[in-house]
mmCIF file of C-alpha atoms in Angstrom:
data_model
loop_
_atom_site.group_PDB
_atom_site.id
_atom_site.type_symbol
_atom_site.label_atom_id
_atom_site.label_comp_id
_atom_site.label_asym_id
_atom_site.label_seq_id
_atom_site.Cartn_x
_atom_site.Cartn_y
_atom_site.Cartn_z
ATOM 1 C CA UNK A 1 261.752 -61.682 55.117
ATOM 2 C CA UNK A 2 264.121 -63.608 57.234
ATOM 3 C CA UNK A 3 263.346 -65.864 60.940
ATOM 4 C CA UNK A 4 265.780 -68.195 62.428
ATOM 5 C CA UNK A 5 264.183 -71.910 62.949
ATOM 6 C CA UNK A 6 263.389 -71.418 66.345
ATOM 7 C CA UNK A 7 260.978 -68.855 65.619
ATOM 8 C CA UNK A 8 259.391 -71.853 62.862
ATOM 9 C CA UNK A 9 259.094 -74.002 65.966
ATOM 10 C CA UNK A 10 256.894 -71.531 67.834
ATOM 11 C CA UNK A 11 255.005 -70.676 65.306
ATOM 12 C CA UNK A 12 253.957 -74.544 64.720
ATOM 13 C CA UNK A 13 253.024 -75.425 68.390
ATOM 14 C CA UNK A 14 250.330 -71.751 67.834
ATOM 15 C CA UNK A 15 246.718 -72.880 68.672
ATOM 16 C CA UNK A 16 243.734 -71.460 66.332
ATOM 17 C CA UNK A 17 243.213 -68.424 69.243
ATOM 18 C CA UNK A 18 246.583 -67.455 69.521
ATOM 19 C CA UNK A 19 246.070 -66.892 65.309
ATOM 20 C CA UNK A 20 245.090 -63.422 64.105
ATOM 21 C CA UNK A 21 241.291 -62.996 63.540
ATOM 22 C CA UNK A 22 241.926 -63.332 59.632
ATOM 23 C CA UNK A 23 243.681 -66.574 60.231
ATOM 24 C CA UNK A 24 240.998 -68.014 62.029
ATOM 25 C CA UNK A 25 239.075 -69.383 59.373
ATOM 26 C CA UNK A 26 241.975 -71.218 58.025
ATOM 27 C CA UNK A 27 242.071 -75.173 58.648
ATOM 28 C CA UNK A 28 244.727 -76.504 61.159
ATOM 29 C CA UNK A 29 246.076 -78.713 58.136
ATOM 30 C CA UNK A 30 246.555 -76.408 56.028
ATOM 31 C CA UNK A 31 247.974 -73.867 58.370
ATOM 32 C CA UNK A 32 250.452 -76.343 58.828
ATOM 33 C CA UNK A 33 251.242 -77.195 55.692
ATOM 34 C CA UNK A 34 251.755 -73.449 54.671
ATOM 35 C CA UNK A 35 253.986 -73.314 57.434
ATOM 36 C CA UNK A 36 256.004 -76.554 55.904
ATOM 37 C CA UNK A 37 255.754 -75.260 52.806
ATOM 38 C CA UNK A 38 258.230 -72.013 53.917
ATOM 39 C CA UNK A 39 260.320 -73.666 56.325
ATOM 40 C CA UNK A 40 263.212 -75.146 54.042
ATOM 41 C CA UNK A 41 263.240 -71.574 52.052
ATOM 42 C CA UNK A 42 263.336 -69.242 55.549
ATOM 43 C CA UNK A 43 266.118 -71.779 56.843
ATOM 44 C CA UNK A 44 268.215 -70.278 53.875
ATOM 45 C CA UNK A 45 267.906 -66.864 55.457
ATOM 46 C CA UNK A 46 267.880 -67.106 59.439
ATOM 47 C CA UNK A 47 268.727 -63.626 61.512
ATOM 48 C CA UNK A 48 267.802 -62.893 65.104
ATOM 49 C CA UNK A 49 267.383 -59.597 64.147
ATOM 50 C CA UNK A 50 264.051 -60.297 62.490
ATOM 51 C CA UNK A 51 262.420 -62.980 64.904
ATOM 52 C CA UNK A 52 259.960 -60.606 65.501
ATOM 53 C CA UNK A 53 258.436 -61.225 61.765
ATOM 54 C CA UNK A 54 256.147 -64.017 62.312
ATOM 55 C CA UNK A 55 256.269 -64.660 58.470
ATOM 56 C CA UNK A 56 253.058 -66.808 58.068
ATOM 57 C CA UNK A 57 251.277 -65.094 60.556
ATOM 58 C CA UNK A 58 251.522 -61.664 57.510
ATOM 59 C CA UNK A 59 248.124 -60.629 55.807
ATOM 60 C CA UNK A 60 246.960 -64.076 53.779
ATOM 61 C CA UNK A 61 247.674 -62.211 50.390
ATOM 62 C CA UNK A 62 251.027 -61.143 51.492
ATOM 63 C CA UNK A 63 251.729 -64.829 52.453
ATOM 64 C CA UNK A 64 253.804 -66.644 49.230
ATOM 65 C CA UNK A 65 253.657 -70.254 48.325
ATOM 66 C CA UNK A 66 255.370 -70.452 44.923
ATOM 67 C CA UNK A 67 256.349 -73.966 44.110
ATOM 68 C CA UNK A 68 255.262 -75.375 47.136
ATOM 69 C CA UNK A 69 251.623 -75.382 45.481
ATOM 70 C CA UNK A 70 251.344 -77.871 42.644
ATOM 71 C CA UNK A 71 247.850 -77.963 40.408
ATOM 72 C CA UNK A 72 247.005 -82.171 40.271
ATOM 73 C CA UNK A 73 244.138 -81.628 38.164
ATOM 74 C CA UNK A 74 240.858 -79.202 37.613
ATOM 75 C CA UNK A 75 239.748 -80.639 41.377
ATOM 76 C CA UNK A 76 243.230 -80.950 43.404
ATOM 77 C CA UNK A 77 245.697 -78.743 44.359
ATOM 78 C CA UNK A 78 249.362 -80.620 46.891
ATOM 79 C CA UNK A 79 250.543 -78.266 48.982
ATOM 80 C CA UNK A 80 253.830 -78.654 50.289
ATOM 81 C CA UNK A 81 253.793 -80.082 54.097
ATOM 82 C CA UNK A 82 249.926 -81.934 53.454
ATOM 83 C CA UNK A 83 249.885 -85.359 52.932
ATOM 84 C CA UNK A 84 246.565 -85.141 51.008
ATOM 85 C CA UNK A 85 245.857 -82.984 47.997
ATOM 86 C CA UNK A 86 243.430 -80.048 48.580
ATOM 87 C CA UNK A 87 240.128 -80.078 46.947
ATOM 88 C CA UNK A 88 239.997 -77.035 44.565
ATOM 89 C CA UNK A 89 237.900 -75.331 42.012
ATOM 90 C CA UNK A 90 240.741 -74.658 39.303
ATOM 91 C CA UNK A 91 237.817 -75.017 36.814
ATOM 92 C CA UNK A 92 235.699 -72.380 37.367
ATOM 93 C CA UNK A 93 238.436 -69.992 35.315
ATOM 94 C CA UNK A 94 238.522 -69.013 31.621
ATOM 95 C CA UNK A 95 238.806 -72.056 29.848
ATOM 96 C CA UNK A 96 242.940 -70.612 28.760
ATOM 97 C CA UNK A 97 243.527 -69.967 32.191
ATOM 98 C CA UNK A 98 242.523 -73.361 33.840
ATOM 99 C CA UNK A 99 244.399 -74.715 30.682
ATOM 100 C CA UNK A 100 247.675 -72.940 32.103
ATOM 101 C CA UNK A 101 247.430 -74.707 35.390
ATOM 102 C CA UNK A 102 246.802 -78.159 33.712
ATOM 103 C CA UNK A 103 249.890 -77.884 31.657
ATOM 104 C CA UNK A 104 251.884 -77.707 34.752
ATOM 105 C CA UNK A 105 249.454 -80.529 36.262
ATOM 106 C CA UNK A 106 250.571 -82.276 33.162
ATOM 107 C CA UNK A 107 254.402 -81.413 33.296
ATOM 108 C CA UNK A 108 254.344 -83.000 36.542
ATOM 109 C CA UNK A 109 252.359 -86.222 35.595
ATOM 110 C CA UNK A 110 255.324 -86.656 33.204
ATOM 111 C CA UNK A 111 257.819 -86.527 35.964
ATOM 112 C CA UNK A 112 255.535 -89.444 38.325
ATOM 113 C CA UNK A 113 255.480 -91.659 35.117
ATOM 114 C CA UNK A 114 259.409 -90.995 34.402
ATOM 115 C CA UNK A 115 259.844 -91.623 38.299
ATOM 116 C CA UNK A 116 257.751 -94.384 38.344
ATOM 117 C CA UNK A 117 259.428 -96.128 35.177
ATOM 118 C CA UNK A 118 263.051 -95.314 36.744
ATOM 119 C CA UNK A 119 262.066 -97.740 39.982
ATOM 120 C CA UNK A 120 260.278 -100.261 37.592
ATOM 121 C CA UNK A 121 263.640 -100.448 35.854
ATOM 122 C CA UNK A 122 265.748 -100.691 38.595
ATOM 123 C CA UNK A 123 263.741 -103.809 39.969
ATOM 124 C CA UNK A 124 264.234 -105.070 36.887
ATOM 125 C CA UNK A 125 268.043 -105.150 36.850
ATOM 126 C CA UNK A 126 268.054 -106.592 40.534
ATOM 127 C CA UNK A 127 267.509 -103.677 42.962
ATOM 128 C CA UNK A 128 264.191 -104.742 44.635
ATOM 129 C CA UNK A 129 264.652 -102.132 47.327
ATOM 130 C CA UNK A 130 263.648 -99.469 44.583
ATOM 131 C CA UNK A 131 260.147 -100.414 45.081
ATOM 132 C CA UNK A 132 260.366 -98.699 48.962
ATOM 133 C CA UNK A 133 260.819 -95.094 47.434
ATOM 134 C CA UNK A 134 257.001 -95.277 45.729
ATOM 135 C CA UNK A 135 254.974 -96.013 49.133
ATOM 136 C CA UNK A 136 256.054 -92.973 51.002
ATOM 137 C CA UNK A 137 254.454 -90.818 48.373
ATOM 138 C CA UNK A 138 251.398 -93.543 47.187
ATOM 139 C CA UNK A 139 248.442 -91.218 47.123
ATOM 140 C CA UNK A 140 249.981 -88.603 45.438
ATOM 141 C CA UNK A 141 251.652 -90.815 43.036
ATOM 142 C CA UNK A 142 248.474 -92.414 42.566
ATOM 143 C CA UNK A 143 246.695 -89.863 41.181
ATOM 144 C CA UNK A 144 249.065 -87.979 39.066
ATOM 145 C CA UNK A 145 249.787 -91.644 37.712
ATOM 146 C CA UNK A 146 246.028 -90.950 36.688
ATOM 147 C CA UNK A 147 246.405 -88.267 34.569
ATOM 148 C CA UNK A 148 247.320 -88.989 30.964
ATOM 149 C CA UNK A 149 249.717 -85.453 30.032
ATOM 150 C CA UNK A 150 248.758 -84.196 26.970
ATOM 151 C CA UNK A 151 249.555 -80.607 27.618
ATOM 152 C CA UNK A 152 253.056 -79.069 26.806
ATOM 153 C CA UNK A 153 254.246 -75.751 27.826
ATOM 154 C CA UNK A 154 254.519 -73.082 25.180
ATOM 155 C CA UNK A 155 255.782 -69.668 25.378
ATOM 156 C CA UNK A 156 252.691 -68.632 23.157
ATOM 157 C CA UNK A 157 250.068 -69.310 25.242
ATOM 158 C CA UNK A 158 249.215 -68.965 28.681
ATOM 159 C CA UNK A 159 250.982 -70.644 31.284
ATOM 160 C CA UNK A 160 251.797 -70.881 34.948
ATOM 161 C CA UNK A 161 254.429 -68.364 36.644
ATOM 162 C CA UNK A 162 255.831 -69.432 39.722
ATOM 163 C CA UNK A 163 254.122 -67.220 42.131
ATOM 164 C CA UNK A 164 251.231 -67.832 44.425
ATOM 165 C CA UNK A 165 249.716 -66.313 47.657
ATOM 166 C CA UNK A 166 246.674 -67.482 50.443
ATOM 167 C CA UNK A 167 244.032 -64.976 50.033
ATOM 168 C CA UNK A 168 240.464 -65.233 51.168
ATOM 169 C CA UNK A 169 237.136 -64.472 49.433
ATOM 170 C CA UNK A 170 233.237 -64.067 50.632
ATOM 171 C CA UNK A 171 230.993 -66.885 49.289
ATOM 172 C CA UNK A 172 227.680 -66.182 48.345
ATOM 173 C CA UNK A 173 226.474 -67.436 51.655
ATOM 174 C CA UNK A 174 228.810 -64.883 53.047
ATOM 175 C CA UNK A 175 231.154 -67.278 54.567
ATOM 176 C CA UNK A 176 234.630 -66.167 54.865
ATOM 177 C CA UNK A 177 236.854 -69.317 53.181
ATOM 178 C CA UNK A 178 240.640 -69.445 51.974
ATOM 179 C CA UNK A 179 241.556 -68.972 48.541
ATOM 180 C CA UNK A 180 245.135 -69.388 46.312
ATOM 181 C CA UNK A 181 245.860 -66.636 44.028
ATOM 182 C CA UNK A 182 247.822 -67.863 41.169
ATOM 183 C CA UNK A 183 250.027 -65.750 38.698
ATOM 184 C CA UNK A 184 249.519 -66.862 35.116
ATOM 185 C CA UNK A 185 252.060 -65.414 32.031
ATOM 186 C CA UNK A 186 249.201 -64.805 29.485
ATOM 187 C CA UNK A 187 251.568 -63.433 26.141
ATOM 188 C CA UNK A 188 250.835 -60.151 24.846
ATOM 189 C CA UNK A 189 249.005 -61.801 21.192
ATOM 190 C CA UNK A 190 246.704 -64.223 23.198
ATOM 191 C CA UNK A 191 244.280 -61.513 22.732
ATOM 192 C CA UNK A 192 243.317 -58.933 20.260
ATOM 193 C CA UNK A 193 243.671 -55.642 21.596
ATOM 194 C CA UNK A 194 240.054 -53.980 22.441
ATOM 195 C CA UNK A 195 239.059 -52.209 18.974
ATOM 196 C CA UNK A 196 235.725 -50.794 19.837
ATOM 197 C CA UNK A 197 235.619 -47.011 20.980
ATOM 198 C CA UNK A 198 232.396 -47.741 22.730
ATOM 199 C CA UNK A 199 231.532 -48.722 26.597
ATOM 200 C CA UNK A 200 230.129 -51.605 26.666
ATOM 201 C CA UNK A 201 227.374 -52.729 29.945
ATOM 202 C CA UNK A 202 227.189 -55.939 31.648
ATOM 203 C CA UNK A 203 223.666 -56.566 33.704
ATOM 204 C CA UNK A 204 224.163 -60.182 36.017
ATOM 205 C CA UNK A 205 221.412 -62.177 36.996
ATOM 206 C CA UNK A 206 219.155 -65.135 37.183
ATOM 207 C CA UNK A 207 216.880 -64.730 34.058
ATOM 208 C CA UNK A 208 220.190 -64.166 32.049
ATOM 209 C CA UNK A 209 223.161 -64.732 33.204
ATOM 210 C CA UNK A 210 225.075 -62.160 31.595
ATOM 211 C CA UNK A 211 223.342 -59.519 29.315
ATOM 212 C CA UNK A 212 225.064 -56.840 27.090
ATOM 213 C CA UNK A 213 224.682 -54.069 25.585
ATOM 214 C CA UNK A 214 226.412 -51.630 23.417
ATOM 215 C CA UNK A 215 224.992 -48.304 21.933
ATOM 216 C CA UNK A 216 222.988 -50.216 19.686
ATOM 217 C CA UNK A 217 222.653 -53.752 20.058
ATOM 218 C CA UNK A 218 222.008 -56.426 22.611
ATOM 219 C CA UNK A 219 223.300 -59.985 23.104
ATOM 220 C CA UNK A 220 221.759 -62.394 26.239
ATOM 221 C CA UNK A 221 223.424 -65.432 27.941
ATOM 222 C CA UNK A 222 220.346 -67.441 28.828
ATOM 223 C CA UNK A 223 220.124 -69.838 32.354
ATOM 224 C CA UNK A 224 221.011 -73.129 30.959
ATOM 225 C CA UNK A 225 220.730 -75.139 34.437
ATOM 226 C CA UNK A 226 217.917 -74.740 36.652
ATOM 227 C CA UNK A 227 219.379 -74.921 39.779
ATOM 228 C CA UNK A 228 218.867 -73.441 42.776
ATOM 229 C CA UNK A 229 221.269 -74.526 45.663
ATOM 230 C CA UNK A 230 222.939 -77.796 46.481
ATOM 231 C CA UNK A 231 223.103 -79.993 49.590
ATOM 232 C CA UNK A 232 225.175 -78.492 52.225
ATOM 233 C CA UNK A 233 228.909 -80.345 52.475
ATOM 234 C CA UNK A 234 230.636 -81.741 55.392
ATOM 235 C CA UNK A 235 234.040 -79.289 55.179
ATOM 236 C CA UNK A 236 236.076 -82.306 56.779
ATOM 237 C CA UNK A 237 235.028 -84.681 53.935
ATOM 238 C CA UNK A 238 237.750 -84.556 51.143
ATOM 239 C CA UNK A 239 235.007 -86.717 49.256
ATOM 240 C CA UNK A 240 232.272 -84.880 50.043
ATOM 241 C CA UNK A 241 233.982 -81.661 49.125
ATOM 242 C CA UNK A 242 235.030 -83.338 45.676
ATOM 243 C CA UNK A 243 231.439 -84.484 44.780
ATOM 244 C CA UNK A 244 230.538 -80.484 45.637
ATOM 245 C CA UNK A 245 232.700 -79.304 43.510
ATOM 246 C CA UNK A 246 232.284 -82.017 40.282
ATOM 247 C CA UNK A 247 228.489 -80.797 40.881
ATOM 248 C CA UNK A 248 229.070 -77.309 40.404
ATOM 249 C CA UNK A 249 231.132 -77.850 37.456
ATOM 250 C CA UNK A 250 228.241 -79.232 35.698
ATOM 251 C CA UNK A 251 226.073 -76.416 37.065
ATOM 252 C CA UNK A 252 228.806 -73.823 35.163
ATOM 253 C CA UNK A 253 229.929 -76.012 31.908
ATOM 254 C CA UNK A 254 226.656 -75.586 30.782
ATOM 255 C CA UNK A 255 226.754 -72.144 30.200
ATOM 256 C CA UNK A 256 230.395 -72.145 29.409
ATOM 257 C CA UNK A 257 230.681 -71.767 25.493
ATOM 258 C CA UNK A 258 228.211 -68.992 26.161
ATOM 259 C CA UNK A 259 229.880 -67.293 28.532
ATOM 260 C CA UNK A 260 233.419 -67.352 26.909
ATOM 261 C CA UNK A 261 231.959 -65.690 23.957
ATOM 262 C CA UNK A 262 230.416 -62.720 26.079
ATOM 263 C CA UNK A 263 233.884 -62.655 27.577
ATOM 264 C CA UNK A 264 235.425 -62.178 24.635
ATOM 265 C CA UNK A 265 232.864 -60.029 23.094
ATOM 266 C CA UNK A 266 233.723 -57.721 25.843
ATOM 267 C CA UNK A 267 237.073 -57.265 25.889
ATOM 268 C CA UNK A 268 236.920 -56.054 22.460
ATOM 269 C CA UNK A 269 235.578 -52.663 23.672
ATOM 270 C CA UNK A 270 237.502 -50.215 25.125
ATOM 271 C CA UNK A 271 235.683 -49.772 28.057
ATOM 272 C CA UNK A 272 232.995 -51.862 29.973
ATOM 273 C CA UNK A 273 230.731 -51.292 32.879
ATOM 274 C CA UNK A 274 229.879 -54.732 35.011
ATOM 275 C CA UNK A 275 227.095 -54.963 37.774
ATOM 276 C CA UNK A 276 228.397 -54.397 40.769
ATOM 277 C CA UNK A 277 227.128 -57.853 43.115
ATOM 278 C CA UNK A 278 225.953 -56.848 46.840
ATOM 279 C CA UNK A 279 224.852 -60.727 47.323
ATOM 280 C CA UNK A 280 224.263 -58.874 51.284
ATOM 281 C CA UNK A 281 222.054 -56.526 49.148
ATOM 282 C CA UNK A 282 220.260 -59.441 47.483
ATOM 283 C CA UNK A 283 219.025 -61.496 50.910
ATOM 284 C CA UNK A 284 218.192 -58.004 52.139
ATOM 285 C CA UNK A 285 215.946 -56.339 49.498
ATOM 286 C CA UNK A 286 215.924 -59.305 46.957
ATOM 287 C CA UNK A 287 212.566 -61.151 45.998
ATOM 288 C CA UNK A 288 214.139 -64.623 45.502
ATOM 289 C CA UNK A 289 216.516 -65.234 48.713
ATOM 290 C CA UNK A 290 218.076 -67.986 46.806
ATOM 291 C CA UNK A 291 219.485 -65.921 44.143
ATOM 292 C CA UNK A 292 222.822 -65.415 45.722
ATOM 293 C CA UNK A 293 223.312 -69.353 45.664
ATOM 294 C CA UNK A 294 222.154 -69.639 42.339
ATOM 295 C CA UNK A 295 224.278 -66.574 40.256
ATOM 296 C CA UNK A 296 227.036 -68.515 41.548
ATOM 297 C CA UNK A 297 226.356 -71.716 40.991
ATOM 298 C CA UNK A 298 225.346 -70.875 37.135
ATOM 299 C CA UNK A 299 228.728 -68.907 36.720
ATOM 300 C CA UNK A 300 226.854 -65.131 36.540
ATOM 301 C CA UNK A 301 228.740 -64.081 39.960
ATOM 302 C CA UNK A 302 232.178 -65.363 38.612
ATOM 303 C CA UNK A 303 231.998 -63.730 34.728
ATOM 304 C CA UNK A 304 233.089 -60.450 35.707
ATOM 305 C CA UNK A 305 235.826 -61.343 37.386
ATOM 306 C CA UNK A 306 236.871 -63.042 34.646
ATOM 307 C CA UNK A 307 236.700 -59.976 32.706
ATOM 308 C CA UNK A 308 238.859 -58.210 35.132
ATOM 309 C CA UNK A 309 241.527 -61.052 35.398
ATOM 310 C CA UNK A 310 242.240 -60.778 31.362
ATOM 311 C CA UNK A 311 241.232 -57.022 30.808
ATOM 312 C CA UNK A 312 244.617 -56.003 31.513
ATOM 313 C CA UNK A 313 245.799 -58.601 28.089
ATOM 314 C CA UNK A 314 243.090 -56.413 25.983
ATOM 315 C CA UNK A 315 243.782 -52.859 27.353
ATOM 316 C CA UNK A 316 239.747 -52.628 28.149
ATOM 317 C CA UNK A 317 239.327 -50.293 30.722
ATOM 318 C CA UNK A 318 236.288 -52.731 33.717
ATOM 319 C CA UNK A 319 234.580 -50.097 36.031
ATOM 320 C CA UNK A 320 231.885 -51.865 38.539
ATOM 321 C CA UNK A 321 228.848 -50.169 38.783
ATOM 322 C CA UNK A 322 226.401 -49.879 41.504
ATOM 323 C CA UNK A 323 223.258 -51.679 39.868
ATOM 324 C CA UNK A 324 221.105 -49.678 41.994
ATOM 325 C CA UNK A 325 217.795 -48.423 40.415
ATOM 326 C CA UNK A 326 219.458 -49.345 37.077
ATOM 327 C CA UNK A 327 216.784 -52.383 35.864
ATOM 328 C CA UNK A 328 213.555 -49.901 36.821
ATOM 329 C CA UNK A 329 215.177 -46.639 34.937
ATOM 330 C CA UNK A 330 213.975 -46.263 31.311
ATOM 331 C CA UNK A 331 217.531 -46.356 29.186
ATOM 332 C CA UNK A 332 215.890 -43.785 26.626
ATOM 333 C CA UNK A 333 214.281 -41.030 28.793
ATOM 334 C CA UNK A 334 215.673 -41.764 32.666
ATOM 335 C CA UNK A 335 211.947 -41.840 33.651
ATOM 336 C CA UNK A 336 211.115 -44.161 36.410
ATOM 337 C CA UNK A 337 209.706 -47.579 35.101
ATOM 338 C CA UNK A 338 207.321 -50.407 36.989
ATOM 339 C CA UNK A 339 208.176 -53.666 37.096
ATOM 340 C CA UNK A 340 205.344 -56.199 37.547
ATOM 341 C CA UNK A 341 205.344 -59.826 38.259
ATOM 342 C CA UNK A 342 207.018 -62.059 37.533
ATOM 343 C CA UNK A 343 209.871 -58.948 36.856
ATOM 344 C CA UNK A 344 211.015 -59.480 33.648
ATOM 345 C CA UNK A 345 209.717 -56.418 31.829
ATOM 346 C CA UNK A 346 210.136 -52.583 33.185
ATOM 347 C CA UNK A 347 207.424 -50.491 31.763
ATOM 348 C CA UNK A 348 208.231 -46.740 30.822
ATOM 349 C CA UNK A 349 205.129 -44.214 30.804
ATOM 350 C CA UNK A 350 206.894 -43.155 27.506
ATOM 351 C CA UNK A 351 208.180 -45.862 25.642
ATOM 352 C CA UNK A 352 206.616 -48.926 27.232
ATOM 353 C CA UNK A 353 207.582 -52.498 27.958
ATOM 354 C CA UNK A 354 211.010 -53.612 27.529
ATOM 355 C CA UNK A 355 213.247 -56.717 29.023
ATOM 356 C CA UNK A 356 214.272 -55.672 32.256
ATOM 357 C CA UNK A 357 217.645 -56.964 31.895
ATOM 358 C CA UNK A 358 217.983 -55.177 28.627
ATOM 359 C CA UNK A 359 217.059 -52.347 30.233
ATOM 360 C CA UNK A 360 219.106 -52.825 33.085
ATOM 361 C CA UNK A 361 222.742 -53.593 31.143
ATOM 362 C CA UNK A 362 221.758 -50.100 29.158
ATOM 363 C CA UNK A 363 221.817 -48.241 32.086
ATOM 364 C CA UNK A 364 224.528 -49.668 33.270
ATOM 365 C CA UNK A 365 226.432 -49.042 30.498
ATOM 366 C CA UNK A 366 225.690 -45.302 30.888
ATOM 367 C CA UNK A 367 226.160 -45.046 34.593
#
């Protein structure tokens, strides 16, 4: 994609309605920043022919940031062109593939303390001057100076490629909010190979996070953190937006060992069937109208998509399925079930009580 840096100019005095609708959502900072962020690479590649390609203005996932988006830490993302890091939720990943960012994180801790040490040395042998390159750069400095690196790249585990995009996901709430998309080199060996000729099902919820079920056995990832919802969060508060996301880290790390080991349980099968999440579906027909808010605070509404991201490593084939009528359908005979107060048992006319959400991932798994 080529523009010539006139075209950069225009496209940096735009207002938030002269945007696309897709765009509109997108904070003036970091609109700006993306736009820094491509400037010195398009000026490598100017044309008049293609002025009419209003680069950053593309779809946000066909928009590419590469190297000009730099991991801090699990909370803070520097994107080229910002003066402040973004607040980000690199945590709520796998634990390998947060692990990939942080070694980058790390590799670029190293390069602060080298930098750092370089000017300390040169005031040392007389150049006092050295000390004006650090305070151009002081917050950033300051926190990667932070960070202790104890991560080192190796070909043998994941790690970070160099390629990046603005996308956009739906909340829970149903808000519309920007997103980076990250491309992570995961080797071949990381994972065994799915083994088990068998489709495995995946029923989400509140009860259970995550329950499975195979043709003949069952495994549960209980609730661990009894929360609900969280105080709503001034978006223009980098703090504020920080404490957020430090609180639903805690929310998710307690059912983290958990569900890493249903994650990896599942992609040993060849195939697996996940819950399909409608959290429209859930405020509309739900009982609880906070379960939306809570599946994703407790990590439930993430899980399967971390099944999708590493599926590919594992060869297991993910289908979503439509979770409709699926926890009152008897597994066994397909009969219609009831499901009393307070919902955690479906009772078949022919073969009784059973946990709902057993129930539920067996049907799934059949679907």
């Amino acid at each position: 994609m080529q523009m010539p840096n006139d075209a950069l100019a225009e496209l940096r005095g735009l207002t938030f309605a002269e945007r696309p609708a897709r765009w509109q959502h997108v904070p003036q900072s970091v609109a700006l920043g993306i736009v820094a962020a491509n400037t010195n690479r398009l000026k490598r590649h100017r044309s008049g022919e293609s002025a009419r390609y209003m680069f950053p203005l593309l779809r946000l996932d066909d928009v590419p940031l590469d190297a000009a988006v730099q991991p801090l830490d699990l909370h803070h993302v520097l994107l080229a062109g910002l003066p402040t890091p973004i607040v980000t939720d690199l945590w709520a990943l796998p634990a390998d593939l947060s692990t990939a960012l942080m070694i980058e994180a790390d590799d670029r801790a190293r390069a602060v303390h080298a930098r750092t040490a370089a000017v300390h040395e040169r005031v040392r042998s007389g150049c006092p001057d050295a000390l004006l390159e650090l305070y151009p750069h002081a917050e950033l400095l300051a926190l990667q100076r932070d960070r202790t690196p104890t991560l080192t790249r190796d070909r043998e585990r994941p790690h970070r490629a160099d390629h990046v995009w603005l996308t956009e996901v739906t909340e829970s709430s149903g808000e519309v909010v920007p997103a980076l998309r990250w491309s992570i080199r995961v080797p071949d060996r990381h994972l065994p190979a799915a083994s088990i000729d068998d489709t495995i099902g995946a029923d989400v919820g509140l009860r259970n996070l995550v329950t499975l079920a195979d043709r003949s056995q069952v495994w549960h990832v209980p609730r661990r953190a009894q929360v609900r919802s969280l105080p709503s969060t001034d978006p223009r508060s980098a703090a504020a937006l920080l404490v957020d996301a430090q609180a639903r880290r805690m929310i998710l790390e307690a059912a983290r060992p958990e569900l890493e080991a249903a994650l990896v349980r599942t992609l040993s099968y060849r195939r697996a069937n996940i819950e399909a999440l409608s959290y429209q579906g859930m405020r509309d027909h739900g009982r609880v109208p906070w379960a939306p808010g809570a599946m994703h605070l407790s990590g439930a509404a993430v899980w399967g998509t971390w099944v999708e991201l590493l599926a590919p490593v594992t060869g297991t084939q993910v289908r979503r399925v439509n979770p409709a009528g699926t926890s009152t359908t008897c597994p066994h005979c397909g009969l219609l079930c009831v499901r009393p107060a307070p919902y955690d048992i479906v009772e078949c006319p022919t073969h009784g009580a059973m946990d709902a959400d057993e129930a539920g991932a067996r049907m799934i798994r059949l679907v």
